Amino acid sequence: MPKVESVVFLSLVLDLFAFTIPLPLFPRIIEWYTKREISNRNGFLAQTLSLVAGIRSFLYKPSANSQRWDIVLLGGLMGSLFSTLQFIVSPWIGKLSDKYGRRNVLLITMIGNILSAVIWIQSTTFASYLLSRAVGGLSEGNVQLAIAILSDVTTPENRSKALAHVGIAFAICFIIGPPIGAYFASRPVPYSLNLNGKELNIYATPAILTLILLVAETVFLMVALPETRGRKAVQPPTEKVNGHANGHANGSSKPAAKSSKANVESRIKTLKELKNLHFWFLGAFSGVEFTLTFLTFDLFDWNNSQNGRLIGFIGIVSALLQGGYVRKAITKSGEGVMARRGIASCAVAMALMAVIPHLSIDSLAPKVLLLSAVFLAFTSATVVNSLTAYASLQCDEGKEDDNGKPQEVPQLAKGRALGEFRSSGQLGRAVGPLLACALYWTVGPSITYALAACAMTTLISTSGALARRKTVQS
């Protein structure tokens, strides 16, 4: 792995490790704040839960555990806040990186991430915890800029393989992050780290671990990451597949010619369609993904450790698929075909989840949940990475005019185009948890997941059209 790719991969591992640590803690942390603040009827959390309960009672009146249903929706609101802010700032982060450089903008965003962790450590009220999530949502730029950096230093022929490192980093961190977060959630802060005796968040120990990881990542980036904006990619040695040069068979990673106006318009149109698909896919997928731990909380009464193991299992399967099957198969099948396979796998997973509430809770239901997790892992290993690689191939690759000066179409500048692509996905992640949670406590989990399966089935045809177009363009 070349130096820049290695630096990006290691920084992503640190960043996503910090990001995945709190994932299994959401249901319990909301419950902790509820017990602390519910008696204060004029408090922020009490007012928020009152609004949630009012909306929930208008749509659905559960026979029992209504407070748990309210926690489900409040969890959806928290997930939506982070993604909504990412939807707003991602295009700006991309544009700033085009103007001032990837490295400079990345280091600035890391300051915000560190501040978010500091606030979390000291957040003994729900309002302050929400503030930490807001700061984190406005600051997170590592994944987006990592994709732009890898696009800077790779050619279209090896782009998909390089971007697979992003998915591998996600998978690795989903293996180690949630279980470690769950483990440290039950460990109090060492006295040496709390000398002033001030009360800290109930999960201050995993929050401190998150802070340490983010500081280490920032120092590592300052020392090891060069600026890549405007850097020319090195052409890799030509590989052979079935006796022919690799890179362009079966609709894979050959970029379209960039000289004609019609081709520029075609790439802009393709980017728009990719952004739409990204939005609709992540809207459905993130809603189901976010309610997964609430399903186990409500149906099985699982604790942090059990949720951590489930998320870790998905990460293990996803990592194995990324490192083995996906990186090899995508050069033959193409990004569009691989995305379509992942969407189909997601439809199967959601159909399985729809039947879980009707199965035996003590025996069959956990087994079906595990099977659906395998299909979700395949989806995690394929769809977003494939769509991202496909989008990056539409961007300008540093074409120069007769004077040797860079000549770019603004809509196809890497930072801006990939920022807008990520923004579309984050909008889906903002809307998805809200809709899924609303459906969850309005019509129940079975209908919610069945509708999500139908939505994924519809998206299969859209992704198929993009896959066929890629073959024609290539």
Short mmCIF file of C-alpha atoms in Angstrom, two decimals:
data_model
loop_
_atom_site.label_atom_id
_atom_site.label_comp_id
_atom_site.label_asym_id
_atom_site.label_seq_id
_atom_site.Cartn_x
_atom_site.Cartn_y
_atom_site.Cartn_z
CA MET A 1 0.00 0.00 0.00
CA PRO A 2 1.55 3.36 -1.02
CA LYS A 3 2.46 5.82 1.73
CA VAL A 4 -0.49 8.22 1.35
CA GLU A 5 -2.97 5.36 1.21
CA SER A 6 -1.41 3.86 4.34
CA VAL A 7 -1.63 7.18 6.20
CA VAL A 8 -5.26 7.63 5.17
CA PHE A 9 -6.14 4.08 6.19
CA LEU A 10 -4.52 4.34 9.63
CA SER A 11 -6.12 7.74 10.29
CA LEU A 12 -9.51 6.33 9.32
CA VAL A 13 -9.05 3.43 11.72
CA LEU A 14 -8.36 5.88 14.56
CA ASP A 15 -11.24 8.15 13.56
CA LEU A 16 -13.83 5.41 13.03
CA PHE A 17 -12.71 3.59 16.16
CA ALA A 18 -13.60 6.76 18.07
CA PHE A 19 -16.87 7.07 16.10
CA THR A 20 -18.06 3.48 16.75
CA ILE A 21 -17.32 3.37 20.48
CA PRO A 22 -20.64 5.01 21.53
CA LEU A 23 -22.87 3.11 19.06
CA PRO A 24 -24.15 0.42 21.47
CA LEU A 25 -24.60 2.96 24.27
CA PHE A 26 -27.42 5.08 22.83
CA PRO A 27 -30.44 3.27 24.35
CA ARG A 28 -28.93 3.13 27.83
CA ILE A 29 -27.52 6.66 27.82
CA ILE A 30 -30.92 8.07 26.94
CA GLU A 31 -32.43 5.99 29.72
CA TRP A 32 -29.80 7.37 32.14
CA TYR A 33 -30.64 10.97 31.26
CA THR A 34 -34.34 10.18 31.52
CA LYS A 35 -34.00 8.89 35.09
CA ARG A 36 -31.90 11.92 36.07
CA GLU A 37 -34.01 14.69 34.56
CA ILE A 38 -37.58 13.47 34.15
CA SER A 39 -38.61 14.89 37.52
CA ASN A 40 -37.70 18.40 36.34
CA ARG A 41 -40.75 19.14 34.25
CA ASN A 42 -39.30 22.43 33.03
CA GLY A 43 -36.02 20.82 31.98
CA PHE A 44 -34.91 20.39 28.38
CA LEU A 45 -35.21 16.59 28.38
CA ALA A 46 -38.61 16.57 30.08
CA GLN A 47 -39.95 19.07 27.54
CA THR A 48 -38.47 17.08 24.69
CA LEU A 49 -39.92 13.78 25.93
CA SER A 50 -43.27 15.46 26.48
CA LEU A 51 -43.29 16.56 22.84
CA VAL A 52 -42.24 13.07 21.73
CA ALA A 53 -44.94 11.45 23.85
CA GLY A 54 -47.56 13.80 22.44
CA ILE A 55 -46.65 12.92 18.86
CA ARG A 56 -46.43 9.22 19.68
CA SER A 57 -49.80 9.12 21.44
CA PHE A 58 -51.41 10.85 18.46
CA LEU A 59 -50.19 8.10 16.14
CA TYR A 60 -49.86 5.07 18.37
CA LYS A 61 -50.79 4.00 21.91
CA PRO A 62 -48.77 1.00 23.07
CA SER A 63 -50.35 -1.21 25.68
CA ALA A 64 -47.14 -1.26 27.74
CA ASN A 65 -43.66 0.25 27.97
CA SER A 66 -44.66 3.56 26.40
CA GLN A 67 -41.53 5.15 27.83
CA ARG A 68 -39.39 2.73 25.85
CA TRP A 69 -41.20 3.69 22.65
CA ASP A 70 -40.46 7.34 23.39
CA ILE A 71 -36.79 6.50 23.88
CA VAL A 72 -36.80 4.88 20.43
CA LEU A 73 -38.00 8.11 18.80
CA LEU A 74 -35.67 10.29 20.84
CA GLY A 75 -32.80 8.08 19.72
CA GLY A 76 -33.88 8.65 16.15
CA LEU A 77 -33.84 12.40 16.71
CA MET A 78 -30.30 12.20 18.06
CA GLY A 79 -29.12 10.19 15.07
CA SER A 80 -30.87 12.62 12.74
CA LEU A 81 -29.19 15.68 14.30
CA PHE A 82 -25.66 14.45 13.53
CA SER A 83 -26.50 13.54 9.93
CA THR A 84 -28.48 16.73 9.29
CA LEU A 85 -25.48 18.81 10.27
CA GLN A 86 -23.26 16.63 8.06
CA PHE A 87 -25.68 17.22 5.19
CA ILE A 88 -25.24 20.97 5.67
CA VAL A 89 -21.46 21.15 6.07
CA SER A 90 -20.18 18.37 3.76
CA PRO A 91 -20.38 20.43 0.52
CA TRP A 92 -18.61 23.33 2.24
CA ILE A 93 -15.87 21.07 3.58
CA GLY A 94 -15.38 19.76 0.05
CA LYS A 95 -15.25 23.23 -1.52
CA LEU A 96 -12.81 24.49 1.13
CA SER A 97 -10.55 21.48 0.51
CA ASP A 98 -10.51 22.31 -3.22
CA LYS A 99 -9.44 25.86 -2.39
CA TYR A 100 -7.18 25.52 0.67
CA GLY A 101 -6.04 21.90 0.50
CA ARG A 102 -7.26 18.60 1.91
CA ARG A 103 -4.73 18.43 4.74
CA ASN A 104 -5.41 21.93 6.10
CA VAL A 105 -9.18 21.50 6.16
CA LEU A 106 -8.90 18.02 7.68
CA LEU A 107 -6.78 19.28 10.58
CA ILE A 108 -9.29 22.06 11.27
CA THR A 109 -12.17 19.58 11.40
CA MET A 110 -10.18 17.45 13.86
CA ILE A 111 -10.21 20.36 16.34
CA GLY A 112 -14.01 20.24 16.32
CA ASN A 113 -14.02 16.47 16.84
CA ILE A 114 -11.75 16.84 19.87
CA LEU A 115 -14.00 19.55 21.30
CA SER A 116 -17.01 17.26 20.84
CA ALA A 117 -15.34 14.52 22.91
CA VAL A 118 -14.39 17.00 25.65
CA ILE A 119 -18.03 18.13 25.93
CA TRP A 120 -19.24 14.51 26.04
CA ILE A 121 -16.95 13.70 28.97
CA GLN A 122 -18.51 16.49 31.04
CA SER A 123 -22.11 16.20 29.80
CA THR A 124 -24.19 15.41 32.85
CA THR A 125 -27.31 16.91 31.25
CA PHE A 126 -29.07 15.83 28.10
CA ALA A 127 -28.72 19.31 26.61
CA SER A 128 -24.93 19.25 26.98
CA TYR A 129 -24.75 15.76 25.48
CA LEU A 130 -26.81 16.95 22.52
CA LEU A 131 -24.35 19.85 22.17
CA SER A 132 -21.47 17.39 21.89
CA ARG A 133 -23.31 15.56 19.11
CA ALA A 134 -23.96 18.85 17.32
CA VAL A 135 -20.30 19.90 17.47
CA GLY A 136 -19.30 16.47 16.19
CA GLY A 137 -21.79 16.67 13.34
CA LEU A 138 -20.45 20.05 12.23
CA SER A 139 -16.83 18.88 12.45
CA GLU A 140 -16.69 15.35 11.06
CA GLY A 141 -14.83 15.50 7.75
CA ASN A 142 -12.37 12.63 7.92
CA VAL A 143 -14.25 10.11 5.79
CA GLN A 144 -15.21 12.64 3.14
CA LEU A 145 -11.71 14.10 2.87
CA ALA A 146 -10.11 10.64 2.96
CA ILE A 147 -12.12 9.75 -0.14
CA ALA A 148 -11.01 12.98 -1.84
CA ILE A 149 -7.37 12.32 -0.91
CA LEU A 150 -7.48 8.77 -2.25
CA SER A 151 -9.10 10.10 -5.43
CA ASP A 152 -6.22 12.60 -5.76
CA VAL A 153 -3.49 9.97 -5.61
CA THR A 154 -5.07 7.08 -7.54
CA THR A 155 -5.88 6.55 -11.18
CA PRO A 156 -9.37 5.55 -12.34
CA GLU A 157 -8.10 2.01 -12.91
CA ASN A 158 -7.13 1.44 -9.25
CA ARG A 159 -9.66 3.83 -7.66
CA SER A 160 -12.14 1.20 -6.47
CA LYS A 161 -9.43 -0.92 -4.84
CA ALA A 162 -8.04 2.13 -3.03
CA LEU A 163 -11.46 3.26 -1.83
CA ALA A 164 -12.11 -0.26 -0.57
CA HIS A 165 -9.70 0.66 2.24
CA VAL A 166 -12.36 3.06 3.53
CA GLY A 167 -14.83 0.19 3.79
CA ILE A 168 -12.23 -2.07 5.40
CA ALA A 169 -11.52 0.62 8.00
CA PHE A 170 -15.25 0.88 8.73
CA ALA A 171 -15.52 -2.89 9.07
CA ILE A 172 -12.49 -3.20 11.36
CA CYS A 173 -13.77 -0.45 13.63
CA PHE A 174 -17.24 -1.95 13.78
CA ILE A 175 -15.53 -5.09 15.03
CA ILE A 176 -13.49 -3.46 17.80
CA GLY A 177 -15.26 -0.17 18.55
CA PRO A 178 -18.72 -1.20 19.84
CA PRO A 179 -17.49 -4.09 22.03
CA ILE A 180 -14.78 -1.91 23.55
CA GLY A 181 -17.29 0.89 24.06
CA ALA A 182 -19.62 -1.54 25.81
CA TYR A 183 -16.75 -2.90 27.93
CA PHE A 184 -15.57 0.51 29.15
CA ALA A 185 -19.16 1.68 29.67
CA SER A 186 -19.24 -0.32 32.92
CA ARG A 187 -15.85 0.96 34.09
CA PRO A 188 -15.72 4.13 36.22
CA VAL A 189 -13.26 6.91 35.43
CA PRO A 190 -9.94 6.31 37.22
CA TYR A 191 -9.51 8.70 40.11
CA SER A 192 -6.26 10.00 38.62
CA LEU A 193 -8.21 11.33 35.62
CA ASN A 194 -10.79 13.13 37.75
CA LEU A 195 -8.71 14.98 40.32
CA ASN A 196 -11.19 17.83 40.82
CA GLY A 197 -13.94 15.38 41.82
CA LYS A 198 -16.42 16.92 39.37
CA GLU A 199 -19.27 14.68 38.24
CA LEU A 200 -18.78 13.34 34.75
CA ASN A 201 -20.97 11.59 32.20
CA ILE A 202 -21.93 8.04 33.13
CA TYR A 203 -19.94 6.89 30.09
CA ALA A 204 -17.00 9.21 30.67
CA THR A 205 -14.50 6.33 30.38
CA PRO A 206 -15.37 5.49 26.74
CA ALA A 207 -15.59 9.25 26.09
CA ILE A 208 -12.03 9.71 27.39
CA LEU A 209 -10.88 6.84 25.20
CA THR A 210 -12.53 8.58 22.24
CA LEU A 211 -10.68 11.80 23.08
CA ILE A 212 -7.33 10.01 23.27
CA LEU A 213 -7.91 8.42 19.85
CA LEU A 214 -8.86 11.74 18.25
CA VAL A 215 -5.81 13.53 19.67
CA ALA A 216 -3.56 10.70 18.46
CA GLU A 217 -5.15 10.89 15.01
CA THR A 218 -4.60 14.65 14.82
CA VAL A 219 -0.92 14.38 15.75
CA PHE A 220 -0.46 11.53 13.28
CA LEU A 221 -2.04 13.54 10.44
CA MET A 222 0.11 16.59 11.22
CA VAL A 223 3.27 14.51 11.01
CA ALA A 224 2.52 11.98 8.26
CA LEU A 225 -0.05 13.36 5.79
CA PRO A 226 1.20 15.41 2.81
CA GLU A 227 -0.98 17.75 0.80
CA THR A 228 -2.52 15.91 -2.17
CA ARG A 229 -4.65 18.55 -3.90
CA GLY A 230 -3.33 18.93 -7.43
CA ARG A 231 -1.03 15.95 -7.08
CA LYS A 232 -0.78 13.67 -10.11
CA ALA A 233 -1.66 10.02 -9.59
CA VAL A 234 0.92 7.37 -10.46
CA GLN A 235 -0.21 4.89 -13.09
CA PRO A 236 -0.10 1.37 -11.61
CA PRO A 237 1.42 -1.56 -13.52
CA THR A 238 -1.08 -3.05 -15.96
CA GLU A 239 -2.62 -6.25 -14.69
CA LYS A 240 -4.04 -9.00 -16.86
CA VAL A 241 -7.48 -10.54 -16.54
CA ASN A 242 -8.28 -13.45 -18.84
CA GLY A 243 -5.43 -12.42 -21.13
CA HIS A 244 -6.53 -8.79 -21.46
CA ALA A 245 -5.51 -5.56 -19.75
CA ASN A 246 -7.39 -5.15 -16.48
CA GLY A 247 -9.57 -2.19 -15.57
CA HIS A 248 -12.19 -1.94 -18.25
CA ALA A 249 -13.89 -5.30 -18.56
CA ASN A 250 -17.55 -5.77 -17.76
CA GLY A 251 -18.26 -2.19 -16.89
CA SER A 252 -15.42 -1.56 -14.44
CA SER A 253 -13.32 1.48 -13.79
CA LYS A 254 -12.48 3.03 -17.14
CA PRO A 255 -13.23 6.78 -17.05
CA ALA A 256 -15.17 8.29 -19.86
CA ALA A 257 -13.37 10.64 -22.24
CA LYS A 258 -13.39 14.18 -20.97
CA SER A 259 -13.00 16.33 -24.00
CA SER A 260 -16.56 16.70 -25.25
CA LYS A 261 -19.22 18.93 -23.79
CA ALA A 262 -21.73 16.10 -24.14
CA ASN A 263 -19.56 13.85 -22.03
CA VAL A 264 -19.23 16.47 -19.29
CA GLU A 265 -23.00 16.81 -19.23
CA SER A 266 -23.31 13.02 -19.10
CA ARG A 267 -20.99 12.81 -16.09
CA ILE A 268 -22.88 15.59 -14.31
CA LYS A 269 -26.15 13.74 -14.98
CA THR A 270 -24.65 10.48 -13.70
CA LEU A 271 -23.46 12.20 -10.53
CA LYS A 272 -26.96 13.55 -9.95
CA GLU A 273 -28.48 10.09 -10.33
CA LEU A 274 -25.84 8.62 -8.02
CA LYS A 275 -26.64 11.25 -5.39
CA ASN A 276 -30.34 10.39 -5.63
CA LEU A 277 -29.64 6.67 -5.28
CA HIS A 278 -27.28 7.37 -2.37
CA PHE A 279 -30.00 9.37 -0.61
CA TRP A 280 -32.77 6.80 -1.04
CA PHE A 281 -30.56 3.85 -0.15
CA LEU A 282 -29.13 5.37 3.02
CA GLY A 283 -32.55 6.69 3.99
CA ALA A 284 -33.92 3.15 4.14
CA PHE A 285 -30.73 1.44 5.31
CA SER A 286 -29.82 3.87 8.09
CA GLY A 287 -33.36 3.80 9.47
CA VAL A 288 -33.25 0.04 9.85
CA GLU A 289 -29.63 0.15 11.03
CA PHE A 290 -30.45 2.70 13.71
CA THR A 291 -33.49 0.85 15.02
CA LEU A 292 -31.58 -2.44 15.19
CA THR A 293 -30.25 -1.83 18.72
CA PHE A 294 -33.66 -0.54 19.76
CA LEU A 295 -35.25 -3.72 18.44
CA THR A 296 -32.91 -5.79 20.60
CA PHE A 297 -33.53 -3.41 23.51
CA ASP A 298 -37.31 -3.62 23.19
CA LEU A 299 -37.70 -7.25 22.10
CA PHE A 300 -34.81 -9.08 23.80
CA ASP A 301 -33.87 -6.54 26.51
CA TRP A 302 -30.23 -6.80 25.44
CA ASN A 303 -27.59 -4.83 27.30
CA ASN A 304 -24.65 -2.81 25.94
CA SER A 305 -22.35 -5.84 25.70
CA GLN A 306 -24.86 -7.91 23.73
CA ASN A 307 -25.51 -5.03 21.32
CA GLY A 308 -21.76 -4.53 20.99
CA ARG A 309 -21.24 -8.17 20.05
CA LEU A 310 -23.96 -7.99 17.39
CA ILE A 311 -22.45 -4.88 15.78
CA GLY A 312 -19.00 -6.44 16.08
CA PHE A 313 -20.21 -9.58 14.30
CA ILE A 314 -21.50 -7.47 11.41
CA GLY A 315 -18.11 -5.75 11.28
CA ILE A 316 -16.19 -9.05 11.16
CA VAL A 317 -18.23 -10.41 8.25
CA SER A 318 -18.02 -7.07 6.43
CA ALA A 319 -14.23 -6.89 6.88
CA LEU A 320 -13.76 -10.39 5.51
CA LEU A 321 -15.90 -9.58 2.50
CA GLN A 322 -14.13 -6.26 1.88
CA GLY A 323 -10.64 -7.69 2.12
CA GLY A 324 -11.42 -10.76 0.05
CA TYR A 325 -14.43 -10.89 -2.23
CA VAL A 326 -15.22 -7.21 -2.92
CA ARG A 327 -11.72 -5.93 -3.78
CA LYS A 328 -11.22 -8.72 -6.31
CA ALA A 329 -14.73 -8.92 -7.76
CA ILE A 330 -15.35 -5.20 -8.29
CA THR A 331 -12.69 -4.89 -11.01
CA LYS A 332 -14.52 -7.57 -13.00
CA SER A 333 -18.15 -6.78 -12.25
CA GLY A 334 -17.97 -2.99 -12.02
CA GLU A 335 -19.10 -0.58 -9.30
CA GLY A 336 -22.74 -0.44 -10.41
CA VAL A 337 -23.18 -4.22 -10.44
CA MET A 338 -21.55 -4.56 -7.02
CA ALA A 339 -23.83 -1.86 -5.57
CA ARG A 340 -26.85 -3.65 -7.00
CA ARG A 341 -25.83 -6.92 -5.32
CA GLY A 342 -25.50 -5.13 -2.00
CA ILE A 343 -28.93 -3.52 -2.31
CA ALA A 344 -30.49 -6.92 -3.09
CA SER A 345 -28.78 -8.37 -0.01
CA CYS A 346 -30.22 -5.54 2.08
CA ALA A 347 -33.74 -6.32 0.83
CA VAL A 348 -33.31 -9.93 2.02
CA ALA A 349 -32.00 -8.80 5.42
CA MET A 350 -34.97 -6.50 5.97
CA ALA A 351 -37.45 -9.19 4.94
CA LEU A 352 -35.90 -11.51 7.54
CA MET A 353 -36.07 -8.80 10.21
CA ALA A 354 -39.77 -8.30 9.46
CA VAL A 355 -40.55 -11.83 10.67
CA ILE A 356 -38.40 -11.74 13.84
CA PRO A 357 -41.15 -10.33 16.15
CA HIS A 358 -43.40 -13.27 15.21
CA LEU A 359 -40.83 -15.93 16.11
CA SER A 360 -39.92 -17.55 19.39
CA ILE A 361 -37.91 -14.98 21.35
CA ASP A 362 -35.90 -17.62 23.19
CA SER A 363 -34.86 -19.81 20.27
CA LEU A 364 -35.62 -19.03 16.62
CA ALA A 365 -35.71 -15.20 16.67
CA PRO A 366 -32.02 -14.72 17.68
CA LYS A 367 -30.92 -17.12 14.92
CA VAL A 368 -32.88 -15.25 12.25
CA LEU A 369 -31.47 -11.97 13.60
CA LEU A 370 -27.96 -13.38 13.16
CA LEU A 371 -28.75 -14.47 9.60
CA SER A 372 -30.11 -11.02 8.74
CA ALA A 373 -26.92 -9.52 10.21
CA VAL A 374 -24.88 -11.51 7.65
CA PHE A 375 -26.88 -10.00 4.78
CA LEU A 376 -26.53 -6.53 6.33
CA ALA A 377 -22.77 -7.09 6.52
CA PHE A 378 -22.67 -7.84 2.78
CA THR A 379 -24.58 -4.62 2.18
CA SER A 380 -22.16 -2.65 4.36
CA ALA A 381 -19.23 -4.12 2.44
CA THR A 382 -20.52 -3.19 -1.00
CA VAL A 383 -23.08 -0.46 -1.61
CA VAL A 384 -21.71 2.84 -0.28
CA ASN A 385 -18.12 2.10 -1.29
CA SER A 386 -19.19 1.10 -4.80
CA LEU A 387 -21.37 4.16 -5.26
CA THR A 388 -18.60 6.41 -3.91
CA ALA A 389 -16.03 4.92 -6.31
CA TYR A 390 -18.51 5.29 -9.16
CA ALA A 391 -19.06 8.96 -8.23
CA SER A 392 -15.34 9.69 -7.99
CA LEU A 393 -14.82 8.31 -11.51
CA GLN A 394 -17.10 11.06 -12.82
CA CYS A 395 -14.87 13.78 -11.34
CA ASP A 396 -12.16 15.67 -13.20
CA GLU A 397 -8.83 13.89 -13.19
CA GLY A 398 -6.59 16.95 -13.46
CA LYS A 399 -6.91 17.65 -17.19
CA GLU A 400 -4.57 20.47 -18.28
CA ASP A 401 -4.90 23.08 -21.02
CA ASP A 402 -2.22 23.95 -23.60
CA ASN A 403 -0.34 26.04 -21.01
CA GLY A 404 -0.19 23.18 -18.49
CA LYS A 405 -2.72 24.79 -16.14
CA PRO A 406 -5.40 22.71 -14.41
CA GLN A 407 -8.72 22.87 -16.23
CA GLU A 408 -11.73 21.74 -14.23
CA VAL A 409 -15.48 21.88 -14.51
CA PRO A 410 -16.59 23.33 -11.13
CA GLN A 411 -19.36 20.74 -10.69
CA LEU A 412 -16.82 17.96 -11.21
CA ALA A 413 -14.06 19.25 -8.91
CA LYS A 414 -13.27 16.34 -6.58
CA GLY A 415 -13.78 18.07 -3.25
CA ARG A 416 -17.04 19.73 -4.23
CA ALA A 417 -18.50 16.77 -6.15
CA LEU A 418 -17.66 14.19 -3.51
CA GLY A 419 -18.78 16.56 -0.76
CA GLU A 420 -22.17 16.95 -2.41
CA PHE A 421 -22.35 13.19 -2.95
CA ARG A 422 -21.67 12.57 0.74
CA SER A 423 -24.16 15.30 1.66
CA SER A 424 -26.93 13.47 -0.21
CA GLY A 425 -26.20 10.33 1.79
CA GLN A 426 -26.15 12.25 5.06
CA LEU A 427 -29.56 13.72 4.25
CA GLY A 428 -30.77 10.14 3.87
CA ARG A 429 -29.18 9.29 7.22
CA ALA A 430 -30.95 12.29 8.76
CA VAL A 431 -34.40 11.42 7.45
CA GLY A 432 -34.11 7.62 7.70
CA PRO A 433 -33.90 7.21 11.50
CA LEU A 434 -36.81 9.61 12.02
CA LEU A 435 -39.08 7.85 9.56
CA ALA A 436 -38.03 4.40 10.76
CA CYS A 437 -38.61 5.31 14.39
CA ALA A 438 -41.96 6.91 13.59
CA LEU A 439 -43.03 3.78 11.71
CA TYR A 440 -41.57 1.56 14.42
CA TRP A 441 -43.89 2.88 17.11
CA THR A 442 -46.80 3.60 14.74
CA VAL A 443 -47.20 0.30 12.91
CA GLY A 444 -44.59 -1.87 14.69
CA PRO A 445 -41.26 -3.35 13.62
CA SER A 446 -42.65 -6.00 11.26
CA ILE A 447 -44.39 -3.57 8.92
CA THR A 448 -41.50 -1.12 9.23
CA TYR A 449 -38.94 -3.63 8.02
CA ALA A 450 -41.30 -5.03 5.37
CA LEU A 451 -41.73 -1.54 3.90
CA ALA A 452 -37.96 -1.04 3.96
CA ALA A 453 -37.55 -4.34 2.07
CA CYS A 454 -40.01 -3.13 -0.56
CA ALA A 455 -38.10 0.16 -0.88
CA MET A 456 -34.84 -1.72 -1.42
CA THR A 457 -36.47 -3.93 -4.05
CA THR A 458 -37.50 -0.78 -5.93
CA LEU A 459 -33.94 0.58 -5.78
CA ILE A 460 -32.56 -2.60 -7.36
CA SER A 461 -33.92 -1.50 -10.76
CA THR A 462 -32.41 1.98 -10.39
CA SER A 463 -28.98 0.58 -9.56
CA GLY A 464 -29.33 -1.85 -12.44
CA ALA A 465 -29.82 1.01 -14.88
CA LEU A 466 -26.66 2.69 -13.62
CA ALA A 467 -24.73 -0.57 -13.89
CA ARG A 468 -25.77 -1.02 -17.53
CA ARG A 469 -24.86 2.59 -18.31
CA LYS A 470 -21.41 2.08 -16.80
CA THR A 471 -20.87 -0.88 -19.10
CA VAL A 472 -21.83 1.20 -22.14
CA GLN A 473 -19.65 4.16 -21.08
CA SER A 474 -16.69 1.90 -20.44
#
